[in-house]
PDB file of C-alpha atoms in Angstrom:
ATOM      1  CA  PRO A 329      -0.063  -0.052  -0.025  1.00  0.00           C
ATOM      2  CA  SER A 330       1.161   3.451  -0.627  1.00  0.00           C
ATOM      3  CA  ASP A 331       0.643   4.626   2.939  1.00  0.00           C
ATOM      4  CA  SER A 332       2.076   2.900   6.088  1.00  0.00           C
ATOM      5  CA  SER A 333      -1.149   1.350   7.324  1.00  0.00           C
ATOM      6  CA  SER A 334      -3.986  -0.686   5.803  1.00  0.00           C
ATOM      7  CA  ASP A 335      -7.035  -2.844   6.755  1.00  0.00           C
ATOM      8  CA  VAL A 336      -7.956  -6.114   5.932  1.00  0.00           C
ATOM      9  CA  GLN A 337     -11.300  -7.716   6.419  1.00  0.00           C
ATOM     10  CA  PHE A 338     -12.659 -10.926   5.933  1.00  0.00           C
ATOM     11  CA  CYS A 339     -15.694 -13.120   7.122  1.00  0.00           C
ATOM     12  CA  LEU A 340     -15.084 -15.954   9.431  1.00  0.00           C
ATOM     13  CA  HIS A 341     -17.961 -18.511   9.571  1.00  0.00           C
ATOM     14  CA  THR A 342     -17.908 -21.387  12.282  1.00  0.00           C
ATOM     15  CA  LYS A 343     -20.570 -23.928  12.871  1.00  0.00           C
ATOM     16  CA  VAL A 344     -21.577 -26.392  15.609  1.00  0.00           C
ATOM     17  CA  MET A 345     -22.206 -29.972  14.058  1.00  0.00           C
ATOM     18  CA  ASP A 346     -23.806 -33.069  15.608  1.00  0.00           C
ATOM     19  CA  ASN A 347     -22.156 -36.503  15.368  1.00  0.00           C
ATOM     20  CA  GLU A 348     -23.480 -36.809  12.220  1.00  0.00           C
ATOM     21  CA  THR A 349     -22.180 -33.614  10.792  1.00  0.00           C
ATOM     22  CA  ASN A 350     -25.732 -31.903  10.470  1.00  0.00           C
ATOM     23  CA  VAL A 351     -25.191 -28.322  11.151  1.00  0.00           C
ATOM     24  CA  MET A 352     -26.969 -27.211  14.499  1.00  0.00           C
ATOM     25  CA  LYS A 353     -25.991 -23.845  14.833  1.00  0.00           C
ATOM     26  CA  TYR A 354     -23.517 -21.374  13.004  1.00  0.00           C
ATOM     27  CA  HIS A 355     -22.016 -18.055  13.719  1.00  0.00           C
ATOM     28  CA  LYS A 356     -20.654 -15.386  11.005  1.00  0.00           C
ATOM     29  CA  GLN A 357     -18.652 -12.335  11.787  1.00  0.00           C
ATOM     30  CA  LEU A 358     -16.767  -9.801   9.995  1.00  0.00           C
ATOM     31  CA  VAL A 359     -13.105  -9.766  11.368  1.00  0.00           C
ATOM     32  CA  GLY A 360     -10.828  -6.672  10.592  1.00  0.00           C
ATOM     33  CA  ILE A 361      -7.084  -6.392  10.908  1.00  0.00           C
ATOM     34  CA  SER A 362      -5.143  -3.508  10.964  1.00  0.00           C
ATOM     35  CA  ILE A 363      -1.718  -3.593   9.720  1.00  0.00           C
ATOM     36  CA  ASP A 364       0.661  -0.605  10.390  1.00  0.00           C
ATOM     37  CA  TYR A 365       4.399  -0.392   9.191  1.00  0.00           C
ATOM     38  CA  THR A 366       6.696   1.616  10.930  1.00  0.00           C
ATOM     39  CA  ALA A 367       9.939   3.368   9.944  1.00  0.00           C
ATOM     40  CA  LYS A 368      11.914   0.484  11.093  1.00  0.00           C
ATOM     41  CA  PHE A 369       9.872  -1.797   9.191  1.00  0.00           C
ATOM     42  CA  GLN A 370       8.156  -3.403  12.316  1.00  0.00           C
ATOM     43  CA  LEU A 371       4.870  -4.721  11.606  1.00  0.00           C
ATOM     44  CA  ASN A 372       2.006  -4.109  14.145  1.00  0.00           C
ATOM     45  CA  ILE A 373      -0.972  -6.112  13.734  1.00  0.00           C
ATOM     46  CA  THR A 374      -4.524  -5.210  15.423  1.00  0.00           C
ATOM     47  CA  SER A 375      -7.253  -7.807  15.063  1.00  0.00           C
ATOM     48  CA  THR A 376     -10.928  -7.746  15.904  1.00  0.00           C
ATOM     49  CA  PRO A 377     -11.944 -10.295  18.766  1.00  0.00           C
ATOM     50  CA  PHE A 378     -13.793 -13.012  17.489  1.00  0.00           C
ATOM     51  CA  SER A 379     -17.059 -13.879  19.502  1.00  0.00           C
ATOM     52  CA  GLY A 380     -17.963 -17.194  17.572  1.00  0.00           C
ATOM     53  CA  PHE A 381     -17.023 -20.973  18.589  1.00  0.00           C
ATOM     54  CA  ASN A 382     -13.636 -21.668  19.391  1.00  0.00           C
ATOM     55  CA  LYS A 383     -13.757 -24.956  20.978  1.00  0.00           C
ATOM     56  CA  THR A 384     -14.665 -28.486  20.037  1.00  0.00           C
ATOM     57  CA  ALA A 385     -17.494 -29.949  21.892  1.00  0.00           C
ATOM     58  CA  ALA A 386     -17.584 -33.528  23.209  1.00  0.00           C
ATOM     59  CA  GLU A 387     -19.864 -35.868  21.482  1.00  0.00           C
ATOM     60  CA  LEU A 388     -23.324 -35.439  22.989  1.00  0.00           C
ATOM     61  CA  GLY A 389     -24.689 -38.854  21.800  1.00  0.00           C
ATOM     62  CA  THR A 390     -28.436 -39.540  20.685  1.00  0.00           C
ATOM     63  CA  GLY A 391     -31.466 -38.666  22.865  1.00  0.00           C
ATOM     64  CA  ASN A 392     -34.195 -41.012  23.521  1.00  0.00           C
ATOM     65  CA  PHE A 393     -37.764 -40.144  23.531  1.00  0.00           C
ATOM     66  CA  GLU A 394     -39.925 -42.753  25.091  1.00  0.00           C
ATOM     67  CA  VAL A 395     -43.639 -43.422  24.448  1.00  0.00           C
ATOM     68  CA  THR A 396     -46.050 -45.588  26.561  1.00  0.00           C
ATOM     69  CA  VAL A 397     -49.014 -47.276  25.240  1.00  0.00           C
ATOM     70  CA  PHE A 398     -52.169 -48.502  27.281  1.00  0.00           C
ATOM     71  CA  ARG A 399     -55.717 -49.482  26.948  1.00  0.00           C
ATOM     72  CA  CYS A 400     -57.937 -46.377  27.705  1.00  0.00           C
ATOM     73  CA  ASN A 401     -61.565 -45.374  27.615  1.00  0.00           C
ATOM     74  CA  THR A 402     -63.243 -43.021  25.533  1.00  0.00           C
ATOM     75  CA  GLY A 403     -62.092 -40.171  27.695  1.00  0.00           C
ATOM     76  CA  MET A 404     -58.485 -41.146  27.015  1.00  0.00           C
ATOM     77  CA  VAL A 405     -58.121 -42.033  30.793  1.00  0.00           C
ATOM     78  CA  LYS A 406     -55.854 -45.478  31.441  1.00  0.00           C
ATOM     79  CA  MET A 407     -57.989 -48.486  32.159  1.00  0.00           C
ATOM     80  CA  VAL A 408     -56.418 -50.190  35.332  1.00  0.00           C
ATOM     81  CA  ASP A 409     -56.900 -53.971  35.162  1.00  0.00           C
ATOM     82  CA  ALA A 410     -58.915 -53.488  32.104  1.00  0.00           C
ATOM     83  CA  ALA A 411     -61.418 -56.493  31.203  1.00  0.00           C
ATOM     84  CA  PRO A 412     -60.633 -58.969  28.390  1.00  0.00           C
ATOM     85  CA  LEU A 413     -61.675 -57.451  25.086  1.00  0.00           C
ATOM     86  CA  SER A 414     -65.027 -59.233  23.626  1.00  0.00           C
ATOM     87  CA  ILE A 415     -66.262 -59.113  20.152  1.00  0.00           C
ATOM     88  CA  ASP A 416     -68.889 -56.726  20.896  1.00  0.00           C
ATOM     89  CA  ASP A 417     -66.244 -54.081  22.269  1.00  0.00           C
ATOM     90  CA  ALA A 418     -64.553 -51.293  20.563  1.00  0.00           C
ATOM     91  CA  LEU A 419     -60.884 -51.126  21.316  1.00  0.00           C
ATOM     92  CA  TYR A 420     -59.407 -47.713  22.401  1.00  0.00           C
ATOM     93  CA  VAL A 421     -55.577 -47.510  22.845  1.00  0.00           C
ATOM     94  CA  CYS A 422     -53.479 -44.551  23.877  1.00  0.00           C
ATOM     95  CA  ILE A 423     -49.991 -43.648  22.852  1.00  0.00           C
ATOM     96  CA  LYS A 424     -48.265 -41.047  25.289  1.00  0.00           C
ATOM     97  CA  SER A 425     -45.082 -39.276  24.556  1.00  0.00           C
ATOM     98  CA  GLU A 426     -43.190 -39.522  28.040  1.00  0.00           C
ATOM     99  CA  THR A 427     -40.627 -36.564  27.178  1.00  0.00           C
ATOM    100  CA  VAL A 428     -41.546 -32.825  27.703  1.00  0.00           C
ATOM    101  CA  ASP A 429     -42.105 -30.756  24.767  1.00  0.00           C
ATOM    102  CA  ILE A 430     -42.322 -33.829  22.513  1.00  0.00           C
ATOM    103  CA  VAL A 431     -45.894 -34.627  21.053  1.00  0.00           C
ATOM    104  CA  VAL A 432     -47.150 -37.583  19.046  1.00  0.00           C
ATOM    105  CA  LYS A 433     -47.828 -36.086  15.868  1.00  0.00           C
ATOM    106  CA  LYS A 434     -49.831 -39.143  14.436  1.00  0.00           C
ATOM    107  CA  ILE A 435     -49.746 -43.026  14.250  1.00  0.00           C
ATOM    108  CA  THR A 436     -48.398 -44.118  11.224  1.00  0.00           C
ATOM    109  CA  GLN A 437     -48.740 -47.951  11.616  1.00  0.00           C
ATOM    110  CA  PHE A 438     -51.300 -49.996  13.855  1.00  0.00           C
ATOM    111  CA  THR A 439     -51.422 -53.790  13.328  1.00  0.00           C
ATOM    112  CA  PHE A 440     -52.920 -56.759  14.782  1.00  0.00           C
ATOM    113  CA  TRP A 441     -51.858 -60.278  14.932  1.00  0.00           C
ATOM    114  CA  LYS A 442     -51.918 -63.639  16.707  1.00  0.00           C
ATOM    115  CA  SER A 443     -50.696 -67.041  15.696  1.00  0.00           C
ATOM    116  CA  GLY A 444     -53.025 -68.877  13.325  1.00  0.00           C
ATOM    117  CA  VAL A 445     -54.772 -65.636  12.201  1.00  0.00           C
ATOM    118  CA  SER A 446     -54.109 -63.412   9.239  1.00  0.00           C
ATOM    119  CA  VAL A 447     -52.308 -60.303  10.184  1.00  0.00           C
ATOM    120  CA  TYR A 448     -54.074 -56.972   9.298  1.00  0.00           C
ATOM    121  CA  SER A 449     -53.331 -53.216   9.865  1.00  0.00           C
ATOM    122  CA  ALA A 450     -55.975 -50.798  10.863  1.00  0.00           C
ATOM    123  CA  ILE A 451     -53.671 -47.748  10.104  1.00  0.00           C
ATOM    124  CA  VAL A 452     -51.063 -47.941   7.216  1.00  0.00           C
ATOM    125  CA  GLY A 453     -48.844 -45.033   6.381  1.00  0.00           C
ATOM    126  CA  GLY A 454     -51.019 -42.837   8.872  1.00  0.00           C
ATOM    127  CA  ALA A 455     -54.112 -43.535   7.056  1.00  0.00           C
ATOM    128  CA  ASP A 456     -57.020 -45.248   9.107  1.00  0.00           C
ATOM    129  CA  ASP A 457     -59.142 -47.947   7.809  1.00  0.00           C
ATOM    130  CA  ILE A 458     -62.964 -47.519   7.612  1.00  0.00           C
ATOM    131  CA  ASN A 459     -63.368 -49.016  11.315  1.00  0.00           C
ATOM    132  CA  THR A 460     -60.496 -46.938  12.885  1.00  0.00           C
ATOM    133  CA  PHE A 461     -59.956 -43.357  13.887  1.00  0.00           C
ATOM    134  CA  GLN A 462     -57.155 -41.045  15.497  1.00  0.00           C
ATOM    135  CA  LYS A 463     -57.829 -38.488  18.126  1.00  0.00           C
ATOM    136  CA  ASP A 464     -55.849 -35.572  19.414  1.00  0.00           C
ATOM    137  CA  LYS A 465     -53.065 -35.929  16.827  1.00  0.00           C
ATOM    138  CA  GLY A 466     -50.144 -33.553  17.503  1.00  0.00           C
ATOM    139  CA  LYS A 467     -50.667 -33.698  21.266  1.00  0.00           C
ATOM    140  CA  THR A 468     -49.044 -35.388  24.076  1.00  0.00           C
ATOM    141  CA  ILE A 469     -51.452 -38.472  24.035  1.00  0.00           C
ATOM    142  CA  VAL A 470     -52.887 -39.780  20.798  1.00  0.00           C
ATOM    143  CA  GLN A 471     -56.024 -41.947  20.843  1.00  0.00           C
ATOM    144  CA  VAL A 472     -56.674 -44.971  18.539  1.00  0.00           C
ATOM    145  CA  GLY A 473     -60.217 -46.153  18.415  1.00  0.00           C
ATOM    146  CA  THR A 474     -60.934 -49.225  16.356  1.00  0.00           C
ATOM    147  CA  ARG A 475     -63.056 -52.474  16.148  1.00  0.00           C
ATOM    148  CA  PRO A 476     -61.001 -55.364  15.831  1.00  0.00           C
ATOM    149  CA  ARG A 477     -61.908 -58.207  13.331  1.00  0.00           C
ATOM    150  CA  ALA A 478     -64.066 -60.999  14.315  1.00  0.00           C
ATOM    151  CA  SER A 479     -61.300 -63.596  13.309  1.00  0.00           C
ATOM    152  CA  LEU A 480     -59.151 -62.289  16.564  1.00  0.00           C
ATOM    153  CA  PHE A 481     -61.656 -63.637  18.901  1.00  0.00           C
ATOM    154  CA  ASP A 482     -61.770 -67.200  17.441  1.00  0.00           C
ATOM    155  CA  ASN A 483     -59.807 -68.364  20.751  1.00  0.00           C
ATOM    156  CA  GLU A 484     -58.661 -66.687  23.934  1.00  0.00           C
ATOM    157  CA  GLU A 485     -55.057 -66.373  22.928  1.00  0.00           C
ATOM    158  CA  LYS A 486     -53.922 -62.581  23.500  1.00  0.00           C
ATOM    159  CA  ILE A 487     -54.181 -60.108  20.508  1.00  0.00           C
ATOM    160  CA  ILE A 488     -50.740 -58.434  19.544  1.00  0.00           C
ATOM    161  CA  ILE A 489     -50.723 -54.983  18.717  1.00  0.00           C
ATOM    162  CA  GLU A 490     -47.677 -53.515  17.137  1.00  0.00           C
ATOM    163  CA  GLY A 491     -47.481 -49.888  15.891  1.00  0.00           C
ATOM    164  CA  THR A 492     -45.463 -46.959  15.123  1.00  0.00           C
ATOM    165  CA  ALA A 493     -45.529 -43.312  16.169  1.00  0.00           C
ATOM    166  CA  GLU A 494     -44.356 -40.229  14.760  1.00  0.00           C
ATOM    167  CA  LEU A 495     -42.913 -37.916  17.273  1.00  0.00           C
ATOM    168  CA  GLY A 496     -41.960 -34.245  16.891  1.00  0.00           C
ATOM    169  CA  TYR A 497     -41.367 -31.130  18.768  1.00  0.00           C
ATOM    170  CA  LYS A 498     -44.627 -29.377  19.779  1.00  0.00           C
ATOM    171  CA  GLY A 499     -43.344 -25.940  18.409  1.00  0.00           C
ATOM    172  CA  SER A 500     -40.983 -25.233  15.477  1.00  0.00           C
ATOM    173  CA  ASN A 501     -37.631 -24.166  14.952  1.00  0.00           C
ATOM    174  CA  ARG A 502     -36.285 -26.803  17.526  1.00  0.00           C
ATOM    175  CA  TYR A 503     -33.734 -29.438  17.248  1.00  0.00           C
ATOM    176  CA  LEU A 504     -35.045 -33.050  17.831  1.00  0.00           C
ATOM    177  CA  ALA A 505     -32.602 -35.813  18.457  1.00  0.00           C
ATOM    178  CA  ARG A 506     -34.252 -39.101  17.260  1.00  0.00           C
ATOM    179  CA  PHE A 507     -34.038 -42.918  18.213  1.00  0.00           C
ATOM    180  CA  THR A 508     -31.477 -43.671  15.763  1.00  0.00           C
ATOM    181  CA  GLN A 509     -30.536 -40.311  14.029  1.00  0.00           C
ATOM    182  CA  GLU A 510     -30.806 -36.751  14.261  1.00  0.00           C
ATOM    183  CA  VAL A 511     -33.292 -34.460  12.426  1.00  0.00           C
ATOM    184  CA  ASN A 512     -33.817 -30.692  12.336  1.00  0.00           C
ATOM    185  CA  ASN A 513     -36.471 -28.202  12.839  1.00  0.00           C
ATOM    186  CA  ASP A 514     -40.167 -29.431  11.549  1.00  0.00           C
ATOM    187  CA  ALA A 515     -38.869 -32.896  10.766  1.00  0.00           C
ATOM    188  CA  SER A 516     -39.863 -35.937  12.921  1.00  0.00           C
ATOM    189  CA  THR A 517     -39.037 -39.210  13.951  1.00  0.00           C
ATOM    190  CA  SER A 518     -40.688 -42.531  14.755  1.00  0.00           C
ATOM    191  CA  GLY A 519     -40.803 -44.975  17.592  1.00  0.00           C
ATOM    192  CA  ASN A 520     -42.107 -48.526  17.807  1.00  0.00           C
ATOM    193  CA  PHE A 521     -44.542 -49.737  20.365  1.00  0.00           C
ATOM    194  CA  GLU A 522     -46.334 -53.025  21.061  1.00  0.00           C
ATOM    195  CA  MET A 523     -48.861 -54.315  23.630  1.00  0.00           C
ATOM    196  CA  GLU A 524     -50.959 -57.226  24.425  1.00  0.00           C
ATOM    197  CA  VAL A 525     -54.928 -57.362  24.957  1.00  0.00           C
ATOM    198  CA  GLU A 526     -56.616 -60.094  26.337  1.00  0.00           C
ATOM    199  CA  VAL A 527     -59.656 -61.398  24.769  1.00  0.00           C
ATOM    200  CA  ILE A 528     -62.690 -63.245  25.422  1.00  0.00           C
ATOM    201  CA  LYS A 529     -63.459 -66.102  22.987  1.00  0.00           C
ATOM    202  CA  ALA A 530     -66.351 -65.453  20.983  1.00  0.00           C
ATOM    203  CA  ASN A 531     -69.206 -67.974  21.092  1.00  0.00           C
ATOM    204  CA  SER A 532     -71.220 -69.211  17.884  1.00  0.00           C
ATOM    205  CA  ALA A 533     -74.288 -67.191  18.656  1.00  0.00           C
ATOM    206  CA  ALA A 534     -74.032 -65.497  15.050  1.00  0.00           C
ATOM    207  CA  THR A 535     -73.723 -68.765  13.366  1.00  0.00           C
ATOM    208  CA  ASN A 536     -76.486 -70.236  15.223  1.00  0.00           C
ATOM    209  CA  ILE A 537     -78.773 -67.299  14.621  1.00  0.00           C
ATOM    210  CA  PHE A 538     -77.911 -67.931  10.811  1.00  0.00           C
ATOM    211  CA  LEU A 539     -78.729 -71.908  10.880  1.00  0.00           C
ATOM    212  CA  THR A 540     -81.859 -71.339  13.028  1.00  0.00           C
ATOM    213  CA  LEU A 541     -83.334 -68.868  10.472  1.00  0.00           C
ATOM    214  CA  TYR A 542     -82.421 -71.022   7.809  1.00  0.00           C
ATOM    215  CA  GLY A 543     -83.965 -73.940   9.347  1.00  0.00           C
ATOM    216  CA  LYS A 544     -87.202 -72.053  10.097  1.00  0.00           C
ATOM    217  CA  MET A 545     -87.074 -70.919   6.230  1.00  0.00           C
ATOM    218  CA  ILE A 546     -86.819 -74.594   5.185  1.00  0.00           C
ATOM    219  CA  GLY A 547     -89.528 -75.651   7.607  1.00  0.00           C
ATOM    220  CA  ILE A 548     -91.886 -72.926   6.310  1.00  0.00           C
ATOM    221  CA  PHE A 549     -91.054 -74.051   2.693  1.00  0.00           C
ATOM    222  CA  VAL A 550     -91.639 -77.690   3.471  1.00  0.00           C
ATOM    223  CA  THR A 551     -94.966 -76.666   5.293  1.00  0.00           C
ATOM    224  CA  VAL A 552     -96.299 -74.687   2.117  1.00  0.00           C
ATOM    225  CA  PHE A 553     -95.188 -77.496  -0.262  1.00  0.00           C
ATOM    226  CA  PHE A 554     -96.847 -80.047   1.509  1.00  0.00           C
ATOM    227  CA  PHE A 555     -99.999 -77.835   1.841  1.00  0.00           C
ATOM    228  CA  PHE A 556    -100.375 -77.466  -1.853  1.00  0.00           C
TER     229      PHE A 556
END
């Protein structure tokens, strides 16, 4: 430079990343350096203090967010020592987030199975079948109401319910560590749950009614035929 001093400015950008290199926070600052040459050719440098991040953080690991699942009534109150489910009963299951500020956005999978019975899902990809509904999605507790198929009541073996809950922060612009990986802002994570439901074996009342009516119809037919 023509004079004995000059200023150099540049932008310094620092980032805080998680253990999967996702950027969680960053800081940008314009930094200036003043350079002054003396008559004795001494170099004096005055720099702007940097207020960003200048340390390496220890690995924080992965956060775990738990959900609990239980039978509940229509008011979403947990049923303690619930009676076995009969073929005439509707089933209400509540899925609850156990972490502050983490909500259950929705149930994406809700599957019934028991040995010897075809597996079927009342919820697939977040879509409910015609006999199922979800209540209070996006809150701490989401309720699934459904009426299980008759084939699940052929014997007294317990019904197994397996499902997946989509979790997320109740607000926005908040980092959420997931079960197996990290996500950012409005993205969400999923967690699996499983429960058993005791059932009462259905009797053959429906079949008996059909056979009885059929028998009466035959009897009427025979009587009428005999009359003519």
